Short mmCIF file of C-alpha atoms and ligand atoms in Angstrom, two decimals:
data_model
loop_
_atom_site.label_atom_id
_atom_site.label_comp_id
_atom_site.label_asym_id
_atom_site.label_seq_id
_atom_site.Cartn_x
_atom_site.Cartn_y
_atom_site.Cartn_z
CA UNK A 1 180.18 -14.35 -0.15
CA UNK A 2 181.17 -17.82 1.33
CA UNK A 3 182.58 -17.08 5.32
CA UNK A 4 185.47 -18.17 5.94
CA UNK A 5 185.43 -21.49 7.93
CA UNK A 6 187.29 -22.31 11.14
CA UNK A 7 188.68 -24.74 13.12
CA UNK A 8 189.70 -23.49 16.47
CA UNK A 9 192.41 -25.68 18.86
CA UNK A 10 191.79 -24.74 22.75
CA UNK A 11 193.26 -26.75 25.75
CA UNK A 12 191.72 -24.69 28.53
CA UNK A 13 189.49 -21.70 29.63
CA UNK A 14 188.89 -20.84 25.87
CA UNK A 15 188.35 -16.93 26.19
CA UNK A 16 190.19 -16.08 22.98
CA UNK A 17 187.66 -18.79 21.74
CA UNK A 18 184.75 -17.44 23.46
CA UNK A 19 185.77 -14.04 21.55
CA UNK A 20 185.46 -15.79 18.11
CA UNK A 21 182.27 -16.90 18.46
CA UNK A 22 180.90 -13.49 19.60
CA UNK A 23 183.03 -12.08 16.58
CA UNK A 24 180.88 -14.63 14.19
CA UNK A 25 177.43 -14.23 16.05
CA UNK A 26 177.71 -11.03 13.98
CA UNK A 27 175.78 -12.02 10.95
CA UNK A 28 178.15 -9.73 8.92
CA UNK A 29 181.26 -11.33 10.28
CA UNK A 30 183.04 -12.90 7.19
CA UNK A 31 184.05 -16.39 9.43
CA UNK A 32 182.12 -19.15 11.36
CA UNK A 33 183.77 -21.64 13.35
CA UNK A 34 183.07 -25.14 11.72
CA UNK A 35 184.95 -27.13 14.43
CA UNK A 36 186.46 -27.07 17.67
CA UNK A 37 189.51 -29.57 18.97
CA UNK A 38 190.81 -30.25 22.20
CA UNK A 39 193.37 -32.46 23.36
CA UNK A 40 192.12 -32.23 26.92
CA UNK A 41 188.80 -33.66 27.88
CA UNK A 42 186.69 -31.43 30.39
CA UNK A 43 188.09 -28.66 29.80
CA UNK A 44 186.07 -24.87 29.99
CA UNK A 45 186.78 -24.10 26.75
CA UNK A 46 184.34 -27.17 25.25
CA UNK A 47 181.31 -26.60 27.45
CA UNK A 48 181.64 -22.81 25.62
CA UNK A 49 181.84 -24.42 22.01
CA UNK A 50 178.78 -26.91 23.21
CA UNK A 51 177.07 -23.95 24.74
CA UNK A 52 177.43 -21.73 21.31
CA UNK A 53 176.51 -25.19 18.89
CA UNK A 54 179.68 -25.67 17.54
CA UNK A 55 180.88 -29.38 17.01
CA UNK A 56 184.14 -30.47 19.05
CA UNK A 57 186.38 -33.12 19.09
CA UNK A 58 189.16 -34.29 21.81
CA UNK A 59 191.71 -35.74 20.01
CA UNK A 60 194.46 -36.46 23.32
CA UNK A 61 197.97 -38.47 22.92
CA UNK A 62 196.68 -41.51 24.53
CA UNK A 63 196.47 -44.64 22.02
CA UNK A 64 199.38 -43.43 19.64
CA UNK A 65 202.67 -44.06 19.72
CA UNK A 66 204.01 -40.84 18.28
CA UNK A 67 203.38 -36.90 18.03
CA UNK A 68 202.97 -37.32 14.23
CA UNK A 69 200.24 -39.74 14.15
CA UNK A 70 198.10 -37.66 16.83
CA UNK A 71 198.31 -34.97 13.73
CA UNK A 72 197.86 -37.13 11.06
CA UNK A 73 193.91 -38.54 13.17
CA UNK A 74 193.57 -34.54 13.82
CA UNK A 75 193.97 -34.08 9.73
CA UNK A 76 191.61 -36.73 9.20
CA UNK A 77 189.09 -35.18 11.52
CA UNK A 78 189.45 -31.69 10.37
CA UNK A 79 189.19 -33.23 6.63
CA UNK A 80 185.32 -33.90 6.64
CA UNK A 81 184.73 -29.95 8.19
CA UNK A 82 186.30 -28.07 4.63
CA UNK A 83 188.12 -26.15 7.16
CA UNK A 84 189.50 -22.77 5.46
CA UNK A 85 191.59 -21.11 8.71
CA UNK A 86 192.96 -22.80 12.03
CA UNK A 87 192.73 -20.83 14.98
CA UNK A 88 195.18 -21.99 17.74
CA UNK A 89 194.08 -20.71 20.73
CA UNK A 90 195.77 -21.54 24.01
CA UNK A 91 196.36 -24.54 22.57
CA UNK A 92 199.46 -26.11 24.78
CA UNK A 93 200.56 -28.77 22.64
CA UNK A 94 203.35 -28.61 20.10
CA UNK A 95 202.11 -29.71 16.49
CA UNK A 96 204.66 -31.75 14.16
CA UNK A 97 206.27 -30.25 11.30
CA UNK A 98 204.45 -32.20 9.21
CA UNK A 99 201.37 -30.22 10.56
CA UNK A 100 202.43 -27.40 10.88
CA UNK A 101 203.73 -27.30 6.35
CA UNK A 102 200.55 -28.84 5.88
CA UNK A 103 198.65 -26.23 6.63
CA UNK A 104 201.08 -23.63 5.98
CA UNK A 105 199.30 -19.79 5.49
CA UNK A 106 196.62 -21.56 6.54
CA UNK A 107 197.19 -21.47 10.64
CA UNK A 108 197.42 -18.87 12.90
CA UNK A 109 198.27 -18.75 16.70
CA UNK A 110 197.82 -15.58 19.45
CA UNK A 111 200.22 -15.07 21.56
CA UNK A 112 200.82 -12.84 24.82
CA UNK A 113 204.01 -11.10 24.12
CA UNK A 114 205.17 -9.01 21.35
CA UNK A 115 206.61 -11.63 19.67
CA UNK A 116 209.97 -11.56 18.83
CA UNK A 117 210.16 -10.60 22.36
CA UNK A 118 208.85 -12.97 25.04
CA UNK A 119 208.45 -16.68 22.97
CA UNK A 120 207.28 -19.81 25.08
CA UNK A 121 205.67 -19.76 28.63
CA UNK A 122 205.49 -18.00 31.44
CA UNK A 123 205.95 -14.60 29.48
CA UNK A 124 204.54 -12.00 31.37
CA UNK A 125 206.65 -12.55 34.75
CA UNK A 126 209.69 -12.47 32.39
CA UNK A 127 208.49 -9.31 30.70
CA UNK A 128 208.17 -7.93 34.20
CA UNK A 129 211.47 -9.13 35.32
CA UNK A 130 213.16 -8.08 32.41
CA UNK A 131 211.63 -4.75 32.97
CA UNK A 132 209.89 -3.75 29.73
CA UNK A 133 207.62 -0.61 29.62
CA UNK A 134 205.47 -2.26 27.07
CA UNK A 135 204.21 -5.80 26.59
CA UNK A 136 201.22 -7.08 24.31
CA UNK A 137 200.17 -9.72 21.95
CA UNK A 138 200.34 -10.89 18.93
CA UNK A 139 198.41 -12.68 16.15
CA UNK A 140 201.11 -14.57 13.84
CA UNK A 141 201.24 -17.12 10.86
CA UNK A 142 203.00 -20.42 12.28
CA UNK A 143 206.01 -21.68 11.27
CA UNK A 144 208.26 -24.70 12.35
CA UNK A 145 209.56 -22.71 15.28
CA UNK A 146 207.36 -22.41 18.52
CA UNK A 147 205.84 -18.89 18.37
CA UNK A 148 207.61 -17.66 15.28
CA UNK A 149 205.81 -16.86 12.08
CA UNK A 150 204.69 -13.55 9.96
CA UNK A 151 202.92 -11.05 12.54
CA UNK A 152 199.16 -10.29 11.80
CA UNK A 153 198.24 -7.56 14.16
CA UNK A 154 199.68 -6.75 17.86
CA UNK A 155 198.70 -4.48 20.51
CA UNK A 156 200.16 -3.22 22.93
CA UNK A 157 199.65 -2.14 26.58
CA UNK A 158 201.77 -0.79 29.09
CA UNK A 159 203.57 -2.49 32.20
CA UNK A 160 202.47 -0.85 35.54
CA UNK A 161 205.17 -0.59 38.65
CA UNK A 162 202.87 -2.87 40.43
CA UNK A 163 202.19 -5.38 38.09
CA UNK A 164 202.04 -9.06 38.80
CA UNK A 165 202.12 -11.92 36.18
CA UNK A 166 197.99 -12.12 36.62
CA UNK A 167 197.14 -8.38 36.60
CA UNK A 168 198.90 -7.88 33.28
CA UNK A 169 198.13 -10.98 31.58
CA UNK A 170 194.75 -9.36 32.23
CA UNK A 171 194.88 -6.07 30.50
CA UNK A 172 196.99 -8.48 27.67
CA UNK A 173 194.12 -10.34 27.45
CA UNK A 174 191.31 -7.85 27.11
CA UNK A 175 193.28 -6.97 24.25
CA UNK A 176 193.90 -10.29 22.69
CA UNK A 177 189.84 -10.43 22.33
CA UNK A 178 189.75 -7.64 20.22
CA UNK A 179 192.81 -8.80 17.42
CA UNK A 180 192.15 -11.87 17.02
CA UNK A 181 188.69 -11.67 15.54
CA UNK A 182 190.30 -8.59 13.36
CA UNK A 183 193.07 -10.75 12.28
CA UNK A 184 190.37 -13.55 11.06
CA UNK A 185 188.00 -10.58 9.73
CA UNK A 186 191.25 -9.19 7.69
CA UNK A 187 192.12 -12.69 6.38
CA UNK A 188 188.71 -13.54 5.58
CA UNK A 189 188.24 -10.12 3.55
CA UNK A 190 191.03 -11.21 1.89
CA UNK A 191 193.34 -8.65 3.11
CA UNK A 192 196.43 -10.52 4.15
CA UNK A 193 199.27 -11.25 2.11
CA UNK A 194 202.70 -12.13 3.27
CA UNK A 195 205.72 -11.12 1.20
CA UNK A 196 209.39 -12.09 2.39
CA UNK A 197 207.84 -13.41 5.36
CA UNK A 198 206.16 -10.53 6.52
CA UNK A 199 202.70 -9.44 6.59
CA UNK A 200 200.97 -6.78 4.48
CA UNK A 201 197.24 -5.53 5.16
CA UNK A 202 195.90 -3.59 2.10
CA UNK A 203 199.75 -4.13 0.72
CA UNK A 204 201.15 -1.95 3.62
CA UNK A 205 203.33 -2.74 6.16
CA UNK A 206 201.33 -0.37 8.52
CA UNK A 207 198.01 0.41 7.03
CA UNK A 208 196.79 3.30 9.46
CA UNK A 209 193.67 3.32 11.18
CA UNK A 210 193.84 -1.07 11.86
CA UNK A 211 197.62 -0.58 13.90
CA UNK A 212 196.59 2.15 15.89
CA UNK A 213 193.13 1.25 16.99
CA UNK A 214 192.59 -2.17 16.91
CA UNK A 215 188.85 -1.49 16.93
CA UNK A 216 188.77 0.39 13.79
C1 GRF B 301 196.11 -16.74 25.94
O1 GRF B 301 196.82 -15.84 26.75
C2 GRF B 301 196.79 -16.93 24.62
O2 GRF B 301 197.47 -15.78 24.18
C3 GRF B 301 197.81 -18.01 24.93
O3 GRF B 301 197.13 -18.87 25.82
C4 GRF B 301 196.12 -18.15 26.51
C5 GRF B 301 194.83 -18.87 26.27
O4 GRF B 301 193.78 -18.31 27.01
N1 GRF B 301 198.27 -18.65 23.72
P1 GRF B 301 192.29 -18.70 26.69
O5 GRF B 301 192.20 -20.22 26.82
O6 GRF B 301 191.97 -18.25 25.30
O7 GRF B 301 191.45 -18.01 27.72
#
């Protein structure tokens, strides 16, 4: 069967990237990244696409004179790559809605909250100030709204009395490596639906094994 073929968005260190292309080193992963975009030049994240072969592309603001037309040169590049699935991943720019419809279903983003809770930045020193036993991530759809969309797969991990913003973005992170390549491995199997705005895997809400061990 055809794999699935991405297009991830980074603007920095690129782990959640880096974890996608061990994910589709596998030669019975379903996906392979086709293309990776940037909008900032130098950044980690591109020498680990170079490093791994992939193709990238910094598309930044400078030279247009509006949000919209940065997407509309990012469409155009993407066009030429028959891209199936975009990955944002730490991406820190906000895409127009024109975008964003465009590829609507087709775009997913990981976040490190448990979204409702926790949208935007600086999330896990508000999820420790706000005193929350439990934090996580989650993979989502994305919709209009920044960090809003139908929720793939989460997971969550605990919040420890000493916690700082860095030691549990940590343990989120470790686990943000494992769900996103098994959100892109469920959507590639072609797994996913959404109904009503939410997501079904194998038609069910919670499907077993896949919710409570990511690694199953
Ligand atoms: C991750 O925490 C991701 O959830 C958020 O931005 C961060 C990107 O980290 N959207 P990295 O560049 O993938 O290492």
């Amino acid at each position: 069967m055809a794999k699935l073929k991405l297009c991830v968005f980074i603007s920095g260190r690129g782990s959640n990237l880096q974890s996608l292309i061990e994910a589709c080193a596998d030669d019975s992963y379903p996906a392979k990244i086709a293309l990776v975009i940037s909008n900032i030049d130098g950044i980690q994240g591109l020498e680990r696409a170079k490093a791994a072969g992939i193709q990238t592309s910094v598309i930044n603001t400078k030279g247009f004179n509006s949000p919209s037309s940065v997407d509309t040169s990012i469409i155009e590049a993407i066009k030429s790559f028959n891209v199936d699935l975009i990955c944002l991943a730490g991406y820190m720019r906000i895409l127009s809605d024109k975008f964003v419809d465009h590829w609507q279903d087709r775009m997913i983003n990981i976040h490190p909250s448990l979204l409702p809770s926790f949208k935007g930045l600086d999330v896990q020193q508000r999820a420790i100030d706000a005193g929350v036993r439990f934090s996580g991530c989650t993979v989502h759809y994305v919709r209009r709204e920044m960090d809003t969309g139908p929720i793939i797969l989460q997971a969550a991990v605990p919040v420890m009395n000493n916690d700082s913003a860095e030691t549990l973005a940590e343990r989120i992170l470790k686990q943000e490596h494992k769900i996103y390549p098994l959100a892109v491995k469920l959507i590639a199997q072609g797994r996913i639906t959404i109904k009503n705005e939410c997501v079904l895997i194998d038609g069910a809400i919670n499907p077993g094994s896949i919710l409570i061990n990511p690694e199953a």
